[in-house]
PDB file of C-alpha atoms in Angstrom:
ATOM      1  CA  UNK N   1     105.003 -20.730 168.977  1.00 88.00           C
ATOM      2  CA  UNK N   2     103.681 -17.281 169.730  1.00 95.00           C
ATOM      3  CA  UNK N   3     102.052 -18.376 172.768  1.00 96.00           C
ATOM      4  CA  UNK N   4     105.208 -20.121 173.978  1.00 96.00           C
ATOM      5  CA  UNK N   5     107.030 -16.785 173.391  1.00 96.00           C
ATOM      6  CA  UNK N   6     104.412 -14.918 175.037  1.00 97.00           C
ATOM      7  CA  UNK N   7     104.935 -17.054 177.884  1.00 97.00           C
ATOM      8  CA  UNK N   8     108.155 -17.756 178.569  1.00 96.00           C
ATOM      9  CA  UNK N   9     110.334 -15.061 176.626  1.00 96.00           C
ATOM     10  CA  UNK N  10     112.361 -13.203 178.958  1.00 96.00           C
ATOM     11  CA  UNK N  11     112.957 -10.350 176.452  1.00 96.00           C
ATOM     12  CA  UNK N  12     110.005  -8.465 176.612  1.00 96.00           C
ATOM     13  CA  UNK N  13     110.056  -6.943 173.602  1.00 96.00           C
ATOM     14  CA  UNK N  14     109.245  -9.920 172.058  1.00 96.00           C
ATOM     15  CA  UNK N  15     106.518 -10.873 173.972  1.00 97.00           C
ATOM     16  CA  UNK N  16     105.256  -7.499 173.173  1.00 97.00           C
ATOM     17  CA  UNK N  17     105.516  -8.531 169.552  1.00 97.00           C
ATOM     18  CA  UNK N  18     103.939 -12.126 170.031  1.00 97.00           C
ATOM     19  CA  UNK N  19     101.138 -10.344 171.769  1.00 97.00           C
ATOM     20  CA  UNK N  20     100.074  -7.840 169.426  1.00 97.00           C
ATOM     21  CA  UNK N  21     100.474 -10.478 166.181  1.00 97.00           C
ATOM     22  CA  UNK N  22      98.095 -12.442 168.304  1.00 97.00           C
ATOM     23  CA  UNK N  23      95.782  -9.504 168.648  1.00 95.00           C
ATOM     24  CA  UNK N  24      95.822  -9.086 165.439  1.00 95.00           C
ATOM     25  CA  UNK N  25      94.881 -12.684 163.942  1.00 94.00           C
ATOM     26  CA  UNK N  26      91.180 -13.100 163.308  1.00 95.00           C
ATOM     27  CA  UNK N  27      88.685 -13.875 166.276  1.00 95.00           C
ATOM     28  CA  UNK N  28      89.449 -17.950 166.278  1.00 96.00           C
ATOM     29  CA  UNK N  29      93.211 -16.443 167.096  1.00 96.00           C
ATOM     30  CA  UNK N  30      92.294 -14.103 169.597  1.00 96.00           C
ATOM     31  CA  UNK N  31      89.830 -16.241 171.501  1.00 96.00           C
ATOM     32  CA  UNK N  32      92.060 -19.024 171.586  1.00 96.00           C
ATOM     33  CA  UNK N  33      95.455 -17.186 172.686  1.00 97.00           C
ATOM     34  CA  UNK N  34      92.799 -15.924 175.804  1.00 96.00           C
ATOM     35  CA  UNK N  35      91.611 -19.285 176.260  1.00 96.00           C
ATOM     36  CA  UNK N  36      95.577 -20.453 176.726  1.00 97.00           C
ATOM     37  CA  UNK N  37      96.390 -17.580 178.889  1.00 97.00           C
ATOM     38  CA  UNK N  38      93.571 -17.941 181.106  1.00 96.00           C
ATOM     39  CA  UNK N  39      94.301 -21.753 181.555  1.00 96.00           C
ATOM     40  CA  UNK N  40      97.757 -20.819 182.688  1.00 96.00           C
ATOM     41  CA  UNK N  41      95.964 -18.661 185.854  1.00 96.00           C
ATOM     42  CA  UNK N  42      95.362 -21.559 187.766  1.00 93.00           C
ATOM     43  CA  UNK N  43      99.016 -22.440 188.264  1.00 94.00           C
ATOM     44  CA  UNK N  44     100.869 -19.485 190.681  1.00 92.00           C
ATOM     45  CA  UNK N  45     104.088 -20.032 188.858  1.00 93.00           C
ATOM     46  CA  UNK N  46     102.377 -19.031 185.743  1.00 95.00           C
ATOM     47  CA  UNK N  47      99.573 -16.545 187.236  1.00 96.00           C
ATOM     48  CA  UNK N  48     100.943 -13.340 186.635  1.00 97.00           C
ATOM     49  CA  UNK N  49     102.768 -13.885 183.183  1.00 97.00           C
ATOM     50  CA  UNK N  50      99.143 -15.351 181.774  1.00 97.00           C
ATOM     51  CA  UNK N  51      97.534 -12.142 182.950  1.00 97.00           C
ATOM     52  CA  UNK N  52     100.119 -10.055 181.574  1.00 97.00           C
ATOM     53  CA  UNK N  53      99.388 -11.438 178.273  1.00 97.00           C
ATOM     54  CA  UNK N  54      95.681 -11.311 178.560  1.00 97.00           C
ATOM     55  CA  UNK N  55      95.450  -7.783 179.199  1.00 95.00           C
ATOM     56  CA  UNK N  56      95.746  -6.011 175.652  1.00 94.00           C
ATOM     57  CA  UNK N  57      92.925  -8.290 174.587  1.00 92.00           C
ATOM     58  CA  UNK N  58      90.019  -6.506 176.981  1.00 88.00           C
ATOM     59  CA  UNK N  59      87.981  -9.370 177.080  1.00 92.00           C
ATOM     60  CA  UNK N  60      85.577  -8.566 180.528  1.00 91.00           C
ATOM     61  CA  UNK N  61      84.272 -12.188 180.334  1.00 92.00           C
ATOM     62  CA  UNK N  62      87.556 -12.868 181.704  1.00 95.00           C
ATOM     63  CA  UNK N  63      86.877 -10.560 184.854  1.00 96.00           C
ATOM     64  CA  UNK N  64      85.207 -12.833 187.589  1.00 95.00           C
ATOM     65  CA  UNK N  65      88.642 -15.516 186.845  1.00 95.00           C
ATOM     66  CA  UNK N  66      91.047 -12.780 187.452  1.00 97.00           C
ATOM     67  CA  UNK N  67      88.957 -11.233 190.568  1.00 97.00           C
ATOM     68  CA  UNK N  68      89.628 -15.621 191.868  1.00 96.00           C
ATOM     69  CA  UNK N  69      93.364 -15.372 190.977  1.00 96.00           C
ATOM     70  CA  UNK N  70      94.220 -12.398 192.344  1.00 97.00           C
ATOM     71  CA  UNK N  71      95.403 -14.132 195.477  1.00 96.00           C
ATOM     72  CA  UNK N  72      97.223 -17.627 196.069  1.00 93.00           C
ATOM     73  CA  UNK N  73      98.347 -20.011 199.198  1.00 90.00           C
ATOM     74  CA  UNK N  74     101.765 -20.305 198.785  1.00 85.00           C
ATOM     75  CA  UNK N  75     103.775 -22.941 201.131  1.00 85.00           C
ATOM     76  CA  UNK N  76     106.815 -22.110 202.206  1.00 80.00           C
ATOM     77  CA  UNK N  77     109.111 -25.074 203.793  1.00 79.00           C
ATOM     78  CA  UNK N  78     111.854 -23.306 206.231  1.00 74.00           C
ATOM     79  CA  UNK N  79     115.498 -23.656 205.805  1.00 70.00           C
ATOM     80  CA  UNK N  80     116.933 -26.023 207.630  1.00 60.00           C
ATOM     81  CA  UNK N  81     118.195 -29.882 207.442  1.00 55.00           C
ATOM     82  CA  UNK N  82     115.564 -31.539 205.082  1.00 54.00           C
ATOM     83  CA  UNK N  83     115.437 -34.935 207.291  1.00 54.00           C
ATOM     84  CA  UNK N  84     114.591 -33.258 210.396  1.00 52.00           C
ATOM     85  CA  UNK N  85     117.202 -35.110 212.169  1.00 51.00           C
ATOM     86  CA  UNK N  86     119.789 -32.416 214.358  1.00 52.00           C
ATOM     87  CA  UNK N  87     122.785 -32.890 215.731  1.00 53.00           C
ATOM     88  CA  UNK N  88     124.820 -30.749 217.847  1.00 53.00           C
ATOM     89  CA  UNK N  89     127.418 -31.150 220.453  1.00 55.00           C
ATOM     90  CA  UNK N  90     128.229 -28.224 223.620  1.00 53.00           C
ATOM     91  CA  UNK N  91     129.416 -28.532 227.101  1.00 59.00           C
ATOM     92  CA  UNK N  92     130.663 -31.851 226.270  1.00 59.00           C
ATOM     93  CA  UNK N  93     127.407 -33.500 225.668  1.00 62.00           C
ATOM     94  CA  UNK N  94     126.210 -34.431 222.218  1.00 60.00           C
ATOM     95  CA  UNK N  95     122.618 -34.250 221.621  1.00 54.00           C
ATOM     96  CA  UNK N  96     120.340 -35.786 218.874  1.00 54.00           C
ATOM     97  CA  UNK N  97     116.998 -34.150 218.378  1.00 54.00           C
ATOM     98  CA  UNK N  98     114.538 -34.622 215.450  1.00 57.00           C
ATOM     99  CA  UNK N  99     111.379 -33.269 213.573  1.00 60.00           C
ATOM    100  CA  UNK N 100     111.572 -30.434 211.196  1.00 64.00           C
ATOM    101  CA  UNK N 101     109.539 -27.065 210.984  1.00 71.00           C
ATOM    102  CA  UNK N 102     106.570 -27.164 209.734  1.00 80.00           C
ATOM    103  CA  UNK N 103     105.520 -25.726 207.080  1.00 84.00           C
ATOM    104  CA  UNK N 104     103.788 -22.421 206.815  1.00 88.00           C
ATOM    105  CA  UNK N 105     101.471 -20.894 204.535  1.00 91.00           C
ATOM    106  CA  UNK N 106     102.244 -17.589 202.919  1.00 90.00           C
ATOM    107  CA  UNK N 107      99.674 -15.431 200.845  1.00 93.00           C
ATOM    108  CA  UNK N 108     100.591 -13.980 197.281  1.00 94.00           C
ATOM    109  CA  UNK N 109      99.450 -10.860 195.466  1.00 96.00           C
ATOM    110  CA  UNK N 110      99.739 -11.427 191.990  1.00 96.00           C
ATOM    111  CA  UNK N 111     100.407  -7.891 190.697  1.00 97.00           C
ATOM    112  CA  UNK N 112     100.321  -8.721 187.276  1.00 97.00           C
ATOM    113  CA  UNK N 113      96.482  -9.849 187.689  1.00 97.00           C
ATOM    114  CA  UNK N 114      95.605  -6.869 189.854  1.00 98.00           C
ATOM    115  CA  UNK N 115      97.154  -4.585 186.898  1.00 97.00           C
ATOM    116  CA  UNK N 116      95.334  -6.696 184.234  1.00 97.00           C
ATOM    117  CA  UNK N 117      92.214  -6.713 186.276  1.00 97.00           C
ATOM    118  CA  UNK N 118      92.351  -2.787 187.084  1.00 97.00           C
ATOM    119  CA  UNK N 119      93.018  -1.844 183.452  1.00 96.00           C
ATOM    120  CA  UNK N 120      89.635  -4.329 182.199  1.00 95.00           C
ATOM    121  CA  UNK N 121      87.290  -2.800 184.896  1.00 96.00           C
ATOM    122  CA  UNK N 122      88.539   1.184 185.589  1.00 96.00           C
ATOM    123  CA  UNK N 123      88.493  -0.257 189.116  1.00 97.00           C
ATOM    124  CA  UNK N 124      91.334  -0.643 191.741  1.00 96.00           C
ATOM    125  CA  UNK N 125      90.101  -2.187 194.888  1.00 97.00           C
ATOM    126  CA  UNK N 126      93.444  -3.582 195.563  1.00 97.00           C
ATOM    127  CA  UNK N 127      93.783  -7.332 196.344  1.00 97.00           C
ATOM    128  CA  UNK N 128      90.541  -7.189 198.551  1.00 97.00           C
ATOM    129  CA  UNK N 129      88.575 -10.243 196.783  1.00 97.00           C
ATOM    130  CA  UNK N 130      85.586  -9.419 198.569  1.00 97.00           C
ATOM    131  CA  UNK N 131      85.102  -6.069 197.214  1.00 97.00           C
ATOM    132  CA  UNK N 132      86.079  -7.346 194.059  1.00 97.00           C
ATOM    133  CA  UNK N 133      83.182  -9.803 194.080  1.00 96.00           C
ATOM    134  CA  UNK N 134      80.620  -7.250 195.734  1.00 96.00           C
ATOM    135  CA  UNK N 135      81.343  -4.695 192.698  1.00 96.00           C
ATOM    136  CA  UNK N 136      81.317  -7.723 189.931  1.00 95.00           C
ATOM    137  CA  UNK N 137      77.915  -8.922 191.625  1.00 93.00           C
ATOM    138  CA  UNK N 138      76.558  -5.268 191.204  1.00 92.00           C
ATOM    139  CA  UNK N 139      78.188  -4.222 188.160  1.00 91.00           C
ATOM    140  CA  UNK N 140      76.720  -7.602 186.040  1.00 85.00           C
ATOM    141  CA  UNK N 141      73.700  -9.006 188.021  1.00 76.00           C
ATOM    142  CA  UNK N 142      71.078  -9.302 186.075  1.00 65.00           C
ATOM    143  CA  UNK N 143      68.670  -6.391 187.149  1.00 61.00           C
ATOM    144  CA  UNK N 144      64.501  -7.001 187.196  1.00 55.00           C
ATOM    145  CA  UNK N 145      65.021 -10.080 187.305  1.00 57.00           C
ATOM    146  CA  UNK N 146      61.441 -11.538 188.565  1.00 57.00           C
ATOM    147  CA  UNK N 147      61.577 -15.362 189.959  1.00 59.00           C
ATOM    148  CA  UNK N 148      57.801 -15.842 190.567  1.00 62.00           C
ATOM    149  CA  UNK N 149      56.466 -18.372 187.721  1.00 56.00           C
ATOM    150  CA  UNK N 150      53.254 -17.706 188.278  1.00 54.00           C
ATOM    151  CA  UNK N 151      52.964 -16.630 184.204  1.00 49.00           C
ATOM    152  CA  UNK N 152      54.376 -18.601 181.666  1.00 44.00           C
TER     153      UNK N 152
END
């Protein structure tokens, strides 16, 4: 239930209140109230509530999945008549046309996750994934790290 309300409450004092019981239950509590939220960042509709709720836990494993949900593909259908079939009459003619408008693809910035993400890291490169990824790539490579195998 506290995961429900965490999610879906509108009334965000209670989500406030669902979050910090969860972040106070033992570690099996905490880790699996982050493993919920972080399921519920691969669905847009969700994205930004689920990071919202992950972000008083300050869990950096959880970095390098917010840095890939900052952004989305959203598709966006324009208004018009949903058969694509038109009809219109002027100058005394009628006319009949057909097809609809395609659809168009729309980027989203899911604030929520940029928030989260800033307040984990100390960082703010805004929604630019590719910085993101540069500084995670620096910040936690694995330094001296020495491929040869030539001694076992």
């Amino acid at each position: 239930p506290l995961l429900s309300i965490a999610m879906e409450e509108t009334d965000m004092g209670l989500v406030a209140e669902a979050l910090d019981m969860l972040q106070s239950g033992d570690q099996n509590v905490q880790e699996a109230a982050l493993a919920a939220f972080a399921a519920r960042l691969g669905n847009p509709s969700t994205r930004d509530r689920a990071a919202y709720c992950m972000s008083p836990f300050v869990d950096k494993r959880y970095i390098s999945i917010l840095i890939n949900h900052l952004l989305s593909e959203q598709v966006v259908r324009p208004a018009g008549n949903p058969g694509g079939l038109n009809a219109g009459v002027g100058n005394g003619n009628i006319g009949l046309g057909g097809g609809s408008t395609p659809a168009q693809k729309r980027l989203v910035q899911h604030k929520e996750v940029l928030t989260t993400l800033s307040g984990l890291t100390g960082e703010n490169f805004g929604y630019n994934t590719d910085q993101w990824r540069a500084w995670f790539a620096q910040k936690f490579a694995v330094s001296n790290l020495d491929l040869r195998r030539d001694e076992y």
